Each structure stands twice: as structure tokens, then as C-alpha cells.
Amino acid sequence: MNLRTVAITGAVALGASLMIFALSLDTRLLGDQSGYKPAQPIPYSHALHAGELKIDCLFCHTAAETSRHAGIPPLSTCMKCHETVTNKAGTPLGKSDPSPEIQKLRETYTSGRGFEWVRIHRLPAYVEFPHSRHIQAGVACQSCHGEVQGMERVEQAKALTMGECLTCHREENQKQQLAGRLPQAPADCSACHH
Ligand code: HEC
Ligand code: HEC
Ligand code: HEC
Ligand code: HEC
Ligand code: HEC
């Protein structure tokens, strides 16, 4: 072995062990986004709508069951209620007197525009994540997004690292095998990286 080969193999080994080290720590080398909690154009509250009012997640995020993205609902979904619901309970305004936030919602809807919601969760472009397969398999939204039904403002609850994906896949497959079924959650690189 000459000096050059030693240097190259050394660099590769070092790179590989750094990568294994990083993955085993569950770190996200591109920057951990957990805790990201941006303000939205209107203070829409999941704690109120999905928590107190118990509106089903899929009532608004309909696409989660059938496609890659869960999607953000159009304002027509909000207007199903806010044609008539004008205020917070207990506010002194009359029924036909919408609160400033509902006024803003109605005007934005009537003008044909939408809100520019700030995207919170986003994987790097080289990762494939299909919502549909997970929802169809009965994986709860909360196992990846945390207790959204308690959030006034949505916050990224988990780092969504490769380590997190693989840990759950391993556990799910063990459960399937114990139940005598074929494992479905992939561990091969190409399933998540095309
Ligand atoms: C009445 C409609 C409605 C319901 C019900 C609802 N959501 Fe949402 N959701 C929205 C809207 C609007 C946004 C975009 C604004 C925001 O982030 O708060 C959103 C954003 C989100 C986001 C962040 C998306 C991003 O940018 O990364 C997640 C995650 C989410 N919802 C999960 C849930 C879960 C889980 C439930 C059920 C517990 C739920 N939602 C129920 C309307 C709804
Ligand atoms: C199933 C019915 C329903 C849907 C769908 C719904 N809301 Fe609401 N929303 C309500 C009710 C009821 C209240 C008032 C709660 C109370 O009495 O305090 C409310 C309250 C609000 C408030 C607070 C109003 C204030 O006076 O401060 C905002 C903002 C709001 N909703 C936005 C939205 C947006 C944006 C959507 C769509 C993404 C949406 N809502 C969808 C039923 C709904
Ligand atoms: C197995 C983990 C997992 C589960 C379960 C899950 N999500 Fe997600 N969700 C993610 C990841 C990862 C992203 C970012 C995806 C990307 O950037 O391609 C995301 C993004 C989102 C977004 C914003 C972007 C988009 O895809 O539209 C919304 C809204 C959302 N999820 C809602 C939900 C709801 C509602 C449920 C339950 C019905 C749910 N998620 C279940 C992991 C999950
Ligand atoms: C809480 C558990 C859980 C987490 C976290 C999770 N998954 Fe999964 N995933 C599953 C299960 C269960 C399946 C098998 C679904 C089935 O039975 O079809 C699956 C299947 C998949 C598939 C196979 C889809 C297909 O078409 O074959 C892909 C790709 C995938 N997951 C990507 C991801 C990625 C990327 C992440 C991390 C951002 C992730 N998963 C996080 C539970 C999880
Ligand atoms: C279940 C889905 C899944 C599988 C299987 C998977 N990955 Fe990933 N991978 C991810 C996600 C999600 C990210 C982005 C988040 C992160 O950096 O942890 C990622 C990131 C990466 C990165 C970039 C690391 C960085 O932070 O720059 C590399 C390199 C990588 N994966 C290689 C692989 C290899 C090699 C395999 C096969 C041994 C593999 N992945 C299998 C989901 C997966």
C-alpha cells in the first residue's frame, strides 16, 4: 500500500464512520427543523378545530389517504362553517357581525385568492415520502407530527430524520413478523431515495 491509497481508504473509512455516527445519533446533517413554528397569515388554531371541535384530520387533509401529500385545504372547506360561524363563542359581537379574523377569511375567499400558508415540514428533495401508504396502514398522524390537536400554532414536533424513519420501519416489521405476516416497511435505500 502506498501513501496515496492509505490516504484514500482512510478518508473513505472516516467518512463512513462519521455517517454511521451521525445516523446513530439521529442527527440531521442538513439542520434539524424540529421546533419550527412560523406565524401563519391567519391565526388558524388546530387546538380549537381539531381538538375542541374534534374535526377529523382527514376532513381537511383529505389527500393524505390517497396521495403522496396530505395537502392544505382550500378556503371553501373553511367556508362550509364560516358562512355561518362568525365569532368566537362569548364575543360581544352579534351573529351577523364577523370578528376581524373571520372578516379577513371571508374577504380572502370572496376575492378568489387564498392564504399563503408557510410550509413547516419539508424533507430534502432526494427523499420520497408517501403519506398514503402510511395512512392506509393505520399509522397515526401524531406518530410523526406530534399532538397537533393540542397546538394553537403548528410546530414541527420531530426532526424527521432517516434514523426515525428506519426505527419505526424496523419495529413495524417485527410486529408484522410476530403476527405471521410479511414485513411491508422498506429498509432498502431505493425505497426512499430514487
Ligand atoms: C379545519 C381544517 C383542518 C383540520 C381539521 C386539520 N387541519 Fe391541519 N392544517 C390546516 C391548515 C389550514 C393548515 C395550514 C396552516 C397551519 O399550518 O396551521 C394545516 C397545517 C397542518 C400541518 C403542517 C403542514 C406543514 O406546513 O408542514 C400539519 C402537520 C397538520 N396540519 C396536521 C393535522 C392533523 C394531524 C390534524 C388532526 C389532528 C389536522 N391537521 C386537522 C387545516 C386543518
Ligand atoms: C366544522 C366547522 C368549521 C370548519 C370546517 C372551520 N371552522 Fe373555524 N371555527 C369554527 C367554530 C365553531 C369557531 C368558533 C369557536 C368558538 O366558538 O370559540 C371557529 C373559529 C375560527 C377562528 C377564530 C375566530 C375568531 O373570532 O377569532 C378562525 C380564525 C377560524 N375559525 C379559521 C378557520 C379556517 C382558516 C378554517 C379552514 C382551514 C376553518 N376555520 C374551518 C368552525 C369551523
Ligand atoms: C410516517 C410519518 C408521517 C405520518 C404518519 C403523517 N405524516 Fe404528514 N408529513 C410527514 C413528512 C415526513 C412530511 C414532509 C414531507 C415532504 O417534505 O415531502 C409531512 C408533511 C405533511 C404536511 C405538509 C406537506 C404535505 O404533504 O401536504 C401536512 C399537511 C401533513 N403532513 C399532514 C398529515 C396528516 C393530517 C397526517 C395524518 C392523516 C399525516 N400528515 C401523517 C410525515 C408523516
Ligand atoms: C411510525 C412509523 C413509521 C414512520 C416514523 C415512518 N414510516 Fe414509512 N412505513 C411505515 C409502515 C407501517 C409502512 C408499511 C405500509 C404498508 O403496510 O403498506 C411504511 C412504508 C413506507 C414506504 C413504502 C411505500 C411503498 O410504496 O412501498 C416508504 C417509501 C416509507 N415508508 C418511507 C418513509 C420515510 C421516508 C419516513 C421518514 C420520513 C417514514 N417512512 C417514516 C411506518 C412508518
Ligand atoms: C425509510 C426511508 C429511508 C431509507 C430506507 C433510507 N433513507 Fe437515507 N434518508 C432518509 C431521509 C428521510 C433522509 C433525510 C433526513 C436526514 O438527513 O436524516 C435521508 C438522508 C440520507 C442521506 C443524506 C444524509 C445527510 O444528512 O446529508 C444519505 C447519504 C442517505 N440518506 C443514504 C441512505 C442509504 C445509503 C440508504 C440505504 C442503506 C438509505 N439512505 C436508506 C430516508 C431513508
Short mmCIF file of C-alpha atoms and ligand atoms in Angstrom, two decimals:
data_model
loop_
_atom_site.label_atom_id
_atom_site.label_comp_id
_atom_site.label_asym_id
_atom_site.label_seq_id
_atom_site.Cartn_x
_atom_site.Cartn_y
_atom_site.Cartn_z
CA MET A 1 0.00 0.00 0.00
CA ASN A 2 1.42 3.37 -0.94
CA LEU A 3 0.77 6.55 0.91
CA ARG A 4 -1.92 7.69 -1.50
CA THR A 5 -4.04 4.52 -1.13
CA VAL A 6 -3.72 4.77 2.62
CA ALA A 7 -4.95 8.37 2.47
CA ILE A 8 -7.94 7.49 0.27
CA THR A 9 -9.04 4.41 2.20
CA GLY A 10 -8.57 6.38 5.38
CA ALA A 11 -10.78 9.19 4.10
CA VAL A 12 -13.50 6.77 2.97
CA ALA A 13 -13.45 4.92 6.27
CA LEU A 14 -13.56 8.17 8.17
CA GLY A 15 -16.47 9.39 6.02
CA ALA A 16 -18.38 6.16 6.54
CA SER A 17 -17.86 6.13 10.27
CA LEU A 18 -18.86 9.80 10.54
CA MET A 19 -22.01 8.98 8.64
CA ILE A 20 -22.81 5.98 10.84
CA PHE A 21 -22.05 8.08 13.91
CA ALA A 22 -24.32 10.87 12.67
CA LEU A 23 -27.17 8.50 11.82
CA SER A 24 -26.87 6.64 15.12
CA LEU A 25 -27.18 9.96 16.94
CA ASP A 26 -30.32 10.62 14.95
CA THR A 27 -28.97 13.95 13.88
CA ARG A 28 -29.96 15.69 10.71
CA LEU A 29 -26.87 16.90 8.97
CA LEU A 30 -28.77 19.46 6.91
CA GLY A 31 -30.16 21.14 10.01
CA ASP A 32 -32.78 19.84 12.40
CA GLN A 33 -36.08 21.64 11.79
CA SER A 34 -37.86 20.42 14.92
CA GLY A 35 -39.36 23.26 16.90
CA TYR A 36 -40.01 25.31 13.75
CA LYS A 37 -43.25 27.18 14.43
CA PRO A 38 -43.82 30.03 11.96
CA ALA A 39 -46.69 32.53 12.21
CA GLN A 40 -49.41 31.97 9.60
CA PRO A 41 -51.35 34.61 7.63
CA ILE A 42 -54.41 33.98 9.84
CA PRO A 43 -54.25 32.54 13.38
CA TYR A 44 -55.96 29.28 12.44
CA SER A 45 -55.92 27.01 15.52
CA HIS A 46 -55.67 23.22 15.39
CA ALA A 47 -56.26 23.17 19.17
CA LEU A 48 -59.68 24.71 18.56
CA HIS A 49 -60.72 22.96 15.33
CA ALA A 50 -59.13 19.51 15.63
CA GLY A 51 -59.04 19.50 19.46
CA GLU A 52 -62.11 21.19 20.97
CA LEU A 53 -64.39 20.90 17.93
CA LYS A 54 -63.00 17.41 17.11
CA ILE A 55 -62.97 17.91 13.34
CA ASP A 56 -61.25 14.88 11.80
CA CYS A 57 -57.76 15.48 10.33
CA LEU A 58 -58.88 13.90 7.05
CA PHE A 59 -61.86 16.29 6.74
CA CYS A 60 -59.29 18.93 5.78
CA HIS A 61 -56.20 16.90 4.81
CA THR A 62 -58.23 14.64 2.53
CA ALA A 63 -55.38 13.80 0.17
CA ALA A 64 -53.30 12.11 2.91
CA GLU A 65 -55.21 8.87 2.38
CA THR A 66 -54.70 8.64 -1.36
CA SER A 67 -51.59 10.52 -2.37
CA ARG A 68 -48.06 11.49 -1.53
CA HIS A 69 -49.02 14.84 0.01
CA ALA A 70 -51.55 15.49 2.75
CA GLY A 71 -52.30 18.93 1.28
CA ILE A 72 -53.67 22.11 2.84
CA PRO A 73 -57.46 22.56 2.42
CA PRO A 74 -58.86 25.26 0.12
CA LEU A 75 -60.79 28.09 1.80
CA SER A 76 -64.06 26.59 0.54
CA THR A 77 -63.53 23.90 3.23
CA CYS A 78 -63.38 26.62 5.90
CA MET A 79 -66.42 28.36 4.44
CA LYS A 80 -68.55 25.24 4.97
CA CYS A 81 -68.70 26.51 8.55
CA HIS A 82 -67.66 30.14 8.34
CA GLU A 83 -70.55 31.13 6.07
CA THR A 84 -72.50 30.96 9.33
CA VAL A 85 -69.92 30.79 12.16
CA THR A 86 -68.80 34.39 12.60
CA ASN A 87 -67.23 34.67 16.04
CA LYS A 88 -65.54 33.09 18.98
CA ALA A 89 -68.15 31.94 21.47
CA GLY A 90 -68.75 34.61 24.08
CA THR A 91 -67.58 37.57 21.99
CA PRO A 92 -69.97 40.51 22.29
CA LEU A 93 -70.43 40.82 18.53
CA GLY A 94 -73.79 39.92 17.02
CA LYS A 95 -74.34 36.91 14.77
CA SER A 96 -74.13 38.93 11.57
CA ASP A 97 -71.09 40.78 12.88
CA PRO A 98 -67.99 38.77 11.99
CA SER A 99 -64.83 39.05 14.08
CA PRO A 100 -61.86 40.69 12.29
CA GLU A 101 -60.24 37.29 11.60
CA ILE A 102 -63.41 35.81 10.10
CA GLN A 103 -63.92 39.03 8.14
CA LYS A 104 -60.41 38.56 6.69
CA LEU A 105 -61.15 34.89 5.90
CA ARG A 106 -64.38 35.79 4.08
CA GLU A 107 -62.80 38.64 2.11
CA THR A 108 -59.88 36.49 1.04
CA TYR A 109 -62.29 33.74 -0.04
CA THR A 110 -64.62 36.12 -1.92
CA SER A 111 -61.70 37.74 -3.74
CA GLY A 112 -60.77 34.30 -5.10
CA ARG A 113 -57.32 34.42 -3.55
CA GLY A 114 -56.05 32.07 -0.86
CA PHE A 115 -53.70 32.45 2.06
CA GLU A 116 -50.00 31.89 1.56
CA TRP A 117 -49.54 29.35 4.32
CA VAL A 118 -45.96 28.95 5.48
CA ARG A 119 -44.82 25.37 4.87
CA ILE A 120 -43.46 23.74 8.05
CA HIS A 121 -42.45 20.13 7.31
CA ARG A 122 -40.22 19.56 4.33
CA LEU A 123 -37.86 16.70 3.58
CA PRO A 124 -34.89 17.21 1.28
CA ALA A 125 -35.80 16.71 -2.39
CA TYR A 126 -33.89 13.42 -2.63
CA VAL A 127 -36.32 11.65 -0.25
CA GLU A 128 -39.62 10.05 -1.30
CA PHE A 129 -42.24 10.12 1.40
CA PRO A 130 -45.72 8.83 0.56
CA HIS A 131 -48.46 9.76 3.07
CA SER A 132 -51.00 7.36 1.57
CA ARG A 133 -49.16 4.12 2.38
CA HIS A 134 -48.74 5.17 5.99
CA ILE A 135 -52.35 6.29 6.49
CA GLN A 136 -53.70 3.14 4.82
CA ALA A 137 -51.52 1.04 7.14
CA GLY A 138 -53.09 2.80 10.12
CA VAL A 139 -50.04 4.85 11.21
CA ALA A 140 -51.41 7.81 13.22
CA CYS A 141 -50.63 11.37 12.10
CA GLN A 142 -49.41 12.02 15.65
CA SER A 143 -46.61 9.44 15.46
CA CYS A 144 -44.80 11.77 13.04
CA HIS A 145 -46.35 15.19 13.72
CA GLY A 146 -46.91 15.07 17.48
CA GLU A 147 -50.11 16.17 19.23
CA VAL A 148 -51.30 18.58 16.53
CA GLN A 149 -54.82 18.65 18.01
CA GLY A 150 -53.34 20.48 21.02
CA MET A 151 -51.38 23.09 19.04
CA GLU A 152 -52.57 26.71 18.80
CA ARG A 153 -49.96 27.12 16.09
CA VAL A 154 -48.44 24.10 14.31
CA GLU A 155 -44.89 23.28 15.27
CA GLN A 156 -42.61 20.61 13.82
CA ALA A 157 -42.52 18.11 16.69
CA LYS A 158 -39.89 15.71 15.36
CA ALA A 159 -36.70 16.03 13.37
CA LEU A 160 -37.94 13.56 10.70
CA THR A 161 -34.50 12.06 10.21
CA MET A 162 -33.65 8.92 8.32
CA GLY A 163 -32.95 7.33 11.72
CA GLU A 164 -36.54 7.99 12.82
CA CYS A 165 -37.96 6.51 9.59
CA LEU A 166 -35.84 3.37 9.92
CA THR A 167 -36.51 2.86 13.64
CA CYS A 168 -40.25 2.76 13.06
CA HIS A 169 -39.90 0.60 9.94
CA ARG A 170 -37.85 -1.94 11.89
CA GLU A 171 -40.36 -2.01 14.76
CA GLU A 172 -43.36 -2.28 12.42
CA ASN A 173 -41.75 -5.15 10.53
CA GLN A 174 -41.01 -7.01 13.76
CA LYS A 175 -44.67 -6.68 14.76
CA GLN A 176 -45.77 -7.98 11.34
CA GLN A 177 -43.40 -10.94 11.55
CA LEU A 178 -44.59 -11.85 15.04
CA ALA A 179 -48.14 -11.82 13.68
CA GLY A 180 -47.04 -14.15 10.87
CA ARG A 181 -47.39 -11.53 8.14
CA LEU A 182 -44.89 -10.28 5.56
CA PRO A 183 -42.98 -7.12 6.51
CA GLN A 184 -44.07 -4.11 4.44
CA ALA A 185 -41.95 -1.22 5.65
CA PRO A 186 -38.81 -0.94 3.50
CA ALA A 187 -35.20 -0.59 4.66
CA ASP A 188 -33.61 -0.63 1.20
CA CYS A 189 -32.12 2.67 0.09
CA SER A 190 -34.04 2.82 -3.19
CA ALA A 191 -37.46 2.74 -1.49
CA CYS A 192 -36.83 6.21 -0.06
CA HIS A 193 -34.14 7.50 -2.42
CA HIS A 194 -34.98 7.15 -6.13
C1 HEC B 1 -60.48 22.59 9.56
C2 HEC B 1 -59.34 22.14 8.78
C3 HEC B 1 -58.20 21.38 9.42
C4 HEC B 1 -58.26 20.29 10.26
C5 HEC B 1 -59.48 19.62 10.85
C6 HEC B 1 -56.89 19.88 10.49
N1 HEC B 1 -56.03 20.70 9.83
FE1 HEC B 1 -54.01 20.55 9.74
N2 HEC B 1 -53.89 22.28 8.69
C7 HEC B 1 -54.97 23.03 8.26
C8 HEC B 1 -54.49 24.28 7.69
C9 HEC B 1 -55.35 25.41 7.12
C10 HEC B 1 -53.08 24.24 7.77
C11 HEC B 1 -52.09 25.33 7.32
C12 HEC B 1 -51.94 26.38 8.39
C13 HEC B 1 -51.20 25.90 9.60
O1 HEC B 1 -50.07 25.41 9.47
O2 HEC B 1 -51.78 25.98 10.71
C14 HEC B 1 -52.74 22.97 8.41
C15 HEC B 1 -51.44 22.54 8.66
C16 HEC B 1 -51.11 21.28 9.18
C17 HEC B 1 -49.76 20.76 9.32
C18 HEC B 1 -48.50 21.49 8.93
C19 HEC B 1 -48.24 21.39 7.44
C20 HEC B 1 -46.88 21.92 7.04
O3 HEC B 1 -46.80 23.04 6.55
O4 HEC B 1 -45.89 21.20 7.24
C21 HEC B 1 -49.86 19.51 9.86
C22 HEC B 1 -48.73 18.56 10.17
C23 HEC B 1 -51.26 19.27 10.10
N3 HEC B 1 -51.99 20.35 9.67
C24 HEC B 1 -51.75 18.11 10.67
C25 HEC B 1 -53.07 17.97 11.09
C26 HEC B 1 -53.52 16.89 11.94
C27 HEC B 1 -52.66 15.77 12.47
C28 HEC B 1 -54.87 17.08 12.14
C29 HEC B 1 -55.80 16.28 13.02
C30 HEC B 1 -55.37 16.11 14.41
C31 HEC B 1 -55.24 18.28 11.40
N4 HEC B 1 -54.12 18.79 10.80
C32 HEC B 1 -56.52 18.81 11.30
C33 HEC B 1 -56.29 22.68 8.37
C34 HEC B 1 -56.79 21.64 9.15
C1 HEC B 2 -66.65 22.24 11.09
C2 HEC B 2 -66.75 23.68 11.19
C3 HEC B 2 -65.51 24.54 10.97
C4 HEC B 2 -64.59 24.48 9.94
C5 HEC B 2 -64.55 23.50 8.77
C6 HEC B 2 -63.66 25.57 10.16
N1 HEC B 2 -64.00 26.25 11.29
FE1 HEC B 2 -63.02 27.88 12.05
N2 HEC B 2 -64.26 27.87 13.65
C7 HEC B 2 -65.36 27.06 13.81
C8 HEC B 2 -66.06 27.42 15.04
C9 HEC B 2 -67.32 26.76 15.58
C10 HEC B 2 -65.34 28.52 15.58
C11 HEC B 2 -65.69 29.32 16.82
C12 HEC B 2 -65.29 28.61 18.05
C13 HEC B 2 -65.80 29.32 19.26
O1 HEC B 2 -67.00 29.40 19.41
O2 HEC B 2 -64.99 29.84 20.02
C14 HEC B 2 -64.22 28.77 14.69
C15 HEC B 2 -63.26 29.76 14.90
C16 HEC B 2 -62.31 30.15 13.97
C17 HEC B 2 -61.42 31.27 14.12
C18 HEC B 2 -61.37 32.22 15.32
C19 HEC B 2 -62.40 33.30 15.08
C20 HEC B 2 -62.25 34.49 15.97
O3 HEC B 2 -63.25 35.15 16.19
O4 HEC B 2 -61.14 34.77 16.44
C21 HEC B 2 -60.64 31.32 12.99
C22 HEC B 2 -59.55 32.34 12.67
C23 HEC B 2 -61.04 30.22 12.16
N3 HEC B 2 -62.07 29.53 12.79
C24 HEC B 2 -60.49 29.92 10.93
C25 HEC B 2 -60.79 28.80 10.17
C26 HEC B 2 -60.10 28.42 8.94
C27 HEC B 2 -58.94 29.20 8.31
C28 HEC B 2 -60.69 27.27 8.51
C29 HEC B 2 -60.30 26.43 7.33
C30 HEC B 2 -58.91 25.99 7.25
C31 HEC B 2 -61.74 26.93 9.45
N4 HEC B 2 -61.78 27.87 10.44
C32 HEC B 2 -62.59 25.84 9.33
C33 HEC B 2 -65.77 26.05 12.96
C34 HEC B 2 -65.13 25.66 11.81
C1 HEC B 3 -44.89 8.30 8.93
C2 HEC B 3 -44.82 9.70 9.21
C3 HEC B 3 -45.99 10.59 8.88
C4 HEC B 3 -47.32 10.35 9.11
C5 HEC B 3 -47.97 9.13 9.74
C6 HEC B 3 -48.03 11.53 8.65
N1 HEC B 3 -47.15 12.44 8.15
FE1 HEC B 3 -47.58 14.29 7.40
N2 HEC B 3 -45.63 14.55 6.87
C7 HEC B 3 -44.61 13.66 7.14
C8 HEC B 3 -43.40 14.10 6.48
C9 HEC B 3 -42.08 13.39 6.50
C10 HEC B 3 -43.73 15.31 5.82
C11 HEC B 3 -42.83 16.14 4.90
C12 HEC B 3 -43.00 15.52 3.51
C13 HEC B 3 -42.18 16.10 2.42
O1 HEC B 3 -41.49 17.11 2.59
O2 HEC B 3 -42.22 15.51 1.30
C14 HEC B 3 -45.14 15.57 6.10
C15 HEC B 3 -45.86 16.67 5.63
C16 HEC B 3 -47.19 16.94 5.96
C17 HEC B 3 -47.93 18.12 5.53
C18 HEC B 3 -47.40 19.26 4.67
C19 HEC B 3 -46.99 18.84 3.30
C20 HEC B 3 -47.93 17.88 2.59
O3 HEC B 3 -47.56 16.72 2.41
O4 HEC B 3 -49.01 18.26 2.23
C21 HEC B 3 -49.20 18.00 6.05
C22 HEC B 3 -50.35 18.97 5.88
C23 HEC B 3 -49.25 16.75 6.79
N3 HEC B 3 -48.01 16.13 6.70
C24 HEC B 3 -50.36 16.27 7.45
C25 HEC B 3 -50.51 14.98 7.91
C26 HEC B 3 -51.77 14.40 8.39
C27 HEC B 3 -53.09 15.14 8.50
C28 HEC B 3 -51.50 13.10 8.73
C29 HEC B 3 -52.48 12.03 9.20
C30 HEC B 3 -53.69 11.85 8.37
C31 HEC B 3 -50.08 12.87 8.49
N4 HEC B 3 -49.52 14.02 7.97
C32 HEC B 3 -49.40 11.68 8.73
C33 HEC B 3 -44.70 12.51 7.89
C34 HEC B 3 -45.89 11.92 8.28
C1 HEC B 4 -44.42 5.48 12.97
C2 HEC B 4 -43.95 4.53 11.98
C3 HEC B 4 -43.34 5.00 10.69
C4 HEC B 4 -42.50 6.07 10.49
C5 HEC B 4 -41.99 7.07 11.50
C6 HEC B 4 -42.17 6.06 9.08
N1 HEC B 4 -42.79 5.03 8.44
FE1 HEC B 4 -42.64 4.59 6.44
N2 HEC B 4 -43.85 2.97 6.70
C7 HEC B 4 -44.43 2.58 7.89
C8 HEC B 4 -45.23 1.40 7.66
C9 HEC B 4 -46.05 0.64 8.71
C10 HEC B 4 -45.10 1.08 6.29
C11 HEC B 4 -45.75 -0.11 5.53
C12 HEC B 4 -47.05 0.33 4.98
C13 HEC B 4 -47.84 -0.83 4.39
O1 HEC B 4 -48.13 -1.79 5.13
O2 HEC B 4 -48.12 -0.76 3.20
C14 HEC B 4 -44.25 2.10 5.71
C15 HEC B 4 -43.90 2.14 4.36
C16 HEC B 4 -43.07 3.10 3.77
C17 HEC B 4 -42.70 3.14 2.37
C18 HEC B 4 -43.11 2.12 1.31
C19 HEC B 4 -44.14 2.67 0.38
C20 HEC B 4 -44.24 1.80 -0.83
O3 HEC B 4 -44.83 2.28 -1.79
O4 HEC B 4 -43.74 0.68 -0.84
C21 HEC B 4 -41.87 4.22 2.21
C22 HEC B 4 -41.19 4.69 0.93
C23 HEC B 4 -41.73 4.86 3.50
N3 HEC B 4 -42.48 4.15 4.41
C24 HEC B 4 -40.97 5.98 3.75
C25 HEC B 4 -40.81 6.59 5.00
C26 HEC B 4 -39.97 7.73 5.26
C27 HEC B 4 -39.14 8.47 4.22
C28 HEC B 4 -40.09 8.01 6.58
C29 HEC B 4 -39.43 9.09 7.39
C30 HEC B 4 -39.57 10.48 6.94
C31 HEC B 4 -41.00 7.03 7.16
N4 HEC B 4 -41.41 6.19 6.17
C32 HEC B 4 -41.36 7.01 8.48
C33 HEC B 4 -44.26 3.18 9.13
C34 HEC B 4 -43.51 4.33 9.38
C1 HEC B 5 -37.29 4.71 5.26
C2 HEC B 5 -36.69 5.70 4.40
C3 HEC B 5 -35.20 5.71 4.16
C4 HEC B 5 -34.42 4.62 3.81
C5 HEC B 5 -34.82 3.17 3.66
C6 HEC B 5 -33.08 5.15 3.58
N1 HEC B 5 -33.09 6.52 3.80
FE1 HEC B 5 -31.49 7.79 3.58
N2 HEC B 5 -32.62 9.36 4.20
C7 HEC B 5 -33.94 9.29 4.54
C8 HEC B 5 -34.38 10.61 4.98
C9 HEC B 5 -35.78 10.96 5.47
C10 HEC B 5 -33.28 11.47 4.87
C11 HEC B 5 -33.25 12.98 5.13
C12 HEC B 5 -33.23 13.30 6.59
C13 HEC B 5 -31.89 13.09 7.17
O1 HEC B 5 -30.92 13.69 6.68
O2 HEC B 5 -31.78 12.29 8.14
C14 HEC B 5 -32.16 10.65 4.38
C15 HEC B 5 -30.87 11.12 4.14
C16 HEC B 5 -29.86 10.37 3.60
C17 HEC B 5 -28.53 10.88 3.27
C18 HEC B 5 -28.08 12.31 3.46
C19 HEC B 5 -27.55 12.50 4.84
C20 HEC B 5 -27.37 13.95 5.09
O3 HEC B 5 -27.91 14.39 6.11
O4 HEC B 5 -26.77 14.64 4.30
C21 HEC B 5 -27.81 9.85 2.75
C22 HEC B 5 -26.37 9.90 2.25
C23 HEC B 5 -28.67 8.68 2.80
N3 HEC B 5 -29.90 9.03 3.30
C24 HEC B 5 -28.27 7.42 2.38
C25 HEC B 5 -29.04 6.27 2.50
C26 HEC B 5 -28.56 4.92 2.21
C27 HEC B 5 -27.15 4.59 1.72
C28 HEC B 5 -29.59 4.06 2.47
C29 HEC B 5 -29.60 2.53 2.38
C30 HEC B 5 -28.67 1.87 3.27
C31 HEC B 5 -30.73 4.87 2.92
N4 HEC B 5 -30.35 6.20 2.92
C32 HEC B 5 -32.00 4.36 3.23
C33 HEC B 5 -34.76 8.18 4.49
C34 HEC B 5 -34.35 6.89 4.16
#
